[in-house]
Short mmCIF file of C-alpha atoms in Angstrom, two decimals:
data_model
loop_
_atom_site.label_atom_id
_atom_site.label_comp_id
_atom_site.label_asym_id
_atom_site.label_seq_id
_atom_site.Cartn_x
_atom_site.Cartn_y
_atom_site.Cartn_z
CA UNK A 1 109.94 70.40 49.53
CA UNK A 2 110.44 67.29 47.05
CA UNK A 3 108.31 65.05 44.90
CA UNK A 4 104.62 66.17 43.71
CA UNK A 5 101.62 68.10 45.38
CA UNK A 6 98.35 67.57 43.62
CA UNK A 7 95.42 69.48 43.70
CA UNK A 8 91.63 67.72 43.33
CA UNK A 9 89.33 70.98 43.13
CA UNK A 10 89.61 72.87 46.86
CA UNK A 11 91.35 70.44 48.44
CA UNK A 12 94.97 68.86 47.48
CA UNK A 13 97.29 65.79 48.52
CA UNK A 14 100.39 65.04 48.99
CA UNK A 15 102.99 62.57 47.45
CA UNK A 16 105.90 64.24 48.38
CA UNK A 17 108.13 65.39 51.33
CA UNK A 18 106.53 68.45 52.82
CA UNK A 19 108.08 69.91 56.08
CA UNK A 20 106.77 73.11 58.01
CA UNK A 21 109.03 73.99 60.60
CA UNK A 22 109.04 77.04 62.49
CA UNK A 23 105.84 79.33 63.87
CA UNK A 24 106.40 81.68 61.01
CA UNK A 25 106.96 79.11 58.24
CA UNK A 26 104.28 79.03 55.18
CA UNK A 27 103.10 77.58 52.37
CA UNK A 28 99.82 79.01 51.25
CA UNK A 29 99.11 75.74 48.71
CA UNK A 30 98.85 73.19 51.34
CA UNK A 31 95.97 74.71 53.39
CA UNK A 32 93.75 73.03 52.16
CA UNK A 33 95.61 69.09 52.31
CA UNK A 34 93.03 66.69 52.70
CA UNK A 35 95.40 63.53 51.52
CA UNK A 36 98.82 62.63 52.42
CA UNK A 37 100.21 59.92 50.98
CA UNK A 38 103.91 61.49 51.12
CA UNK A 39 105.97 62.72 54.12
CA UNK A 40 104.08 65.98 55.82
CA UNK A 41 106.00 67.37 58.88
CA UNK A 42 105.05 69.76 61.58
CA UNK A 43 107.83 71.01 63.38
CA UNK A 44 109.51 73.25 65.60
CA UNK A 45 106.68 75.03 67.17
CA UNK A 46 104.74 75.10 63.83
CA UNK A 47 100.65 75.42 64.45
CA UNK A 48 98.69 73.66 61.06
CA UNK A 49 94.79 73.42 60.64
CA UNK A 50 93.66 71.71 58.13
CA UNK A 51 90.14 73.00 55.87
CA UNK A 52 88.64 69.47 57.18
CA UNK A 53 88.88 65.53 57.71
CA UNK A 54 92.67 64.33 56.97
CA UNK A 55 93.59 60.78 55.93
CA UNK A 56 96.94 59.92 55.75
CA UNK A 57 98.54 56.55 53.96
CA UNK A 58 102.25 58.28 54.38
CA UNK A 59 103.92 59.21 57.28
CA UNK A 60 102.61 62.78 59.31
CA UNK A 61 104.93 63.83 62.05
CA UNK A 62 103.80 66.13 64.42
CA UNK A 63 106.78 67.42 66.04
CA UNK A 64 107.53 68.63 69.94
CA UNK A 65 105.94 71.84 70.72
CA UNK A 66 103.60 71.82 67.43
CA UNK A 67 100.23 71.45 66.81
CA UNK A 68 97.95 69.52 64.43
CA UNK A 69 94.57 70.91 64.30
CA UNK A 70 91.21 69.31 62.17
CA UNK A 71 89.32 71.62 61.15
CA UNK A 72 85.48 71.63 62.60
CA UNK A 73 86.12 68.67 65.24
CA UNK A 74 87.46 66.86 62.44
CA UNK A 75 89.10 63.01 62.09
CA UNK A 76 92.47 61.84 61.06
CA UNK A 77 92.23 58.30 59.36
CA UNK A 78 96.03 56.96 59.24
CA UNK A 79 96.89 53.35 57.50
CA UNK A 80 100.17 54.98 57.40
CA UNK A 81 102.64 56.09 60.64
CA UNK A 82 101.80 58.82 62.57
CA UNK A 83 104.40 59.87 64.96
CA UNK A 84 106.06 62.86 66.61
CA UNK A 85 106.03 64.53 70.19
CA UNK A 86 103.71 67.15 69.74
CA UNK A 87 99.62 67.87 69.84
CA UNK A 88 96.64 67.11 67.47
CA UNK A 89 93.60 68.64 67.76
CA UNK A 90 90.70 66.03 67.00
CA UNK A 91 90.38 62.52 66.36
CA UNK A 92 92.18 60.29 64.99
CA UNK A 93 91.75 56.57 63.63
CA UNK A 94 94.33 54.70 62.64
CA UNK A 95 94.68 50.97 61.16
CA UNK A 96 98.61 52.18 60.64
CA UNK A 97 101.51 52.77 62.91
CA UNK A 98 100.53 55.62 66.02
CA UNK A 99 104.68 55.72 67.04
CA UNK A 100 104.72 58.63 70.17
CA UNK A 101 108.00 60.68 70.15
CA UNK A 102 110.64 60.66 67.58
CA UNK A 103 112.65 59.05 70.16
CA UNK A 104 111.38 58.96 73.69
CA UNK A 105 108.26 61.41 73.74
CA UNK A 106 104.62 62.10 74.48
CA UNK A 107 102.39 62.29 71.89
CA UNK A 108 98.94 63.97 72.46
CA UNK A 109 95.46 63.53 70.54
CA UNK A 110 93.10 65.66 72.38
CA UNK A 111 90.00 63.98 70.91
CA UNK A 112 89.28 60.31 70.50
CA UNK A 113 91.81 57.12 69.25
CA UNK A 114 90.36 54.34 67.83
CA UNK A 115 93.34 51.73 66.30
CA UNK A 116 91.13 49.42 64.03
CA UNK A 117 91.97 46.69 61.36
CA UNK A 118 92.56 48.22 57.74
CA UNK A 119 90.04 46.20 55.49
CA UNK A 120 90.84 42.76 54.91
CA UNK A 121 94.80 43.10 56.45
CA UNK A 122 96.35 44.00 59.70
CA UNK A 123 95.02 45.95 63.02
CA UNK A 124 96.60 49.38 63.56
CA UNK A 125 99.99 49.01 65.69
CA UNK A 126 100.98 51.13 68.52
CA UNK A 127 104.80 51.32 69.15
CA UNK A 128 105.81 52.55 72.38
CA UNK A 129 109.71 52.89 73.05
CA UNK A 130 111.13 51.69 76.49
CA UNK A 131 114.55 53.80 77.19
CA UNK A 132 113.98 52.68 80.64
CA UNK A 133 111.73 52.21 83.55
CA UNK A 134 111.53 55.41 84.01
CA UNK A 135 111.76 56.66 80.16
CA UNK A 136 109.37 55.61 77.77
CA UNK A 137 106.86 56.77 74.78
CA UNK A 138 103.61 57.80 75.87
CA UNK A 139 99.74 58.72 73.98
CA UNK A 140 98.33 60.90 75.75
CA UNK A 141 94.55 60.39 74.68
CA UNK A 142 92.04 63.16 76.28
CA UNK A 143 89.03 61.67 74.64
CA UNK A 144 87.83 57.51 74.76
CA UNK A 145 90.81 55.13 73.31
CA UNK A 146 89.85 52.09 71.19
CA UNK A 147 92.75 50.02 71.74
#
């Protein structure tokens, strides 16, 4: 870990590199992130809840076999890039980059999408790589998707 975790009473943010890789990898002091603004990875089979809502201005990676959960049916708002291949538990709105896969992959939201314009600039992008015909990103959405 690199750069500069902050705490605001219970819950903290990020403006660093954070990576949690590994089911039995820890660190207690970002339970409760609420804000990333940094780099925050999930990885290698790694399950995270968070204590609530999550917005991210950063990048958040949820990695292949790893799980992103929000707390209490919560929402992820991204105006940053989310990406990875693996799972998040909630909804998510994003006037960012949603990028499935770290290369080719399938990225779940089990919840709702909704990609809306950030206020006063750009609509949220989704970027979806073509290997192939028969290789290509995909978003699994299990909930309504606001395209």
């Amino acid at each position: 870990m690199s750069g500069t975790l902050f705490v605001i009473a219970t819950p903290i943010g990020n403006q660093g590199d954070v990576t949690l890789s590994g089911a039995g990898s820890s660190f207690s002091k970002i339970n409760f992130l609420a804000d990333n603004a940094g780099s925050f990875a999930v990885l290698g089979g790694r399950n995270f809840t968070t204590a609530g809502n999550l917005a991210n201005s950063g990048t958040l990676t949820v990695g292949q076999g790893s799980i992103l959960t929000l707390k209490n049916n919560g929402t992820l708002t991204s105006s940053g890039t989310l990406r990875g291949g693996g799972s998040i538990v909630g909804n998510v709105v994003s006037s960012g980059l949603a990028a499935p896969g770290t290369s080719v992959g399938t990225l779940r939201i089990e919840g709702d999408l909704a990609l809306q314009s950030a206020p006063g600039g750009a609509a949220g992008v989704l970027d979806i790589e073509l290997a192939d015909v028969a290789d290509f990103d995909v978003l699994a959405v299990s909930g309504v998707a606001q395209l």
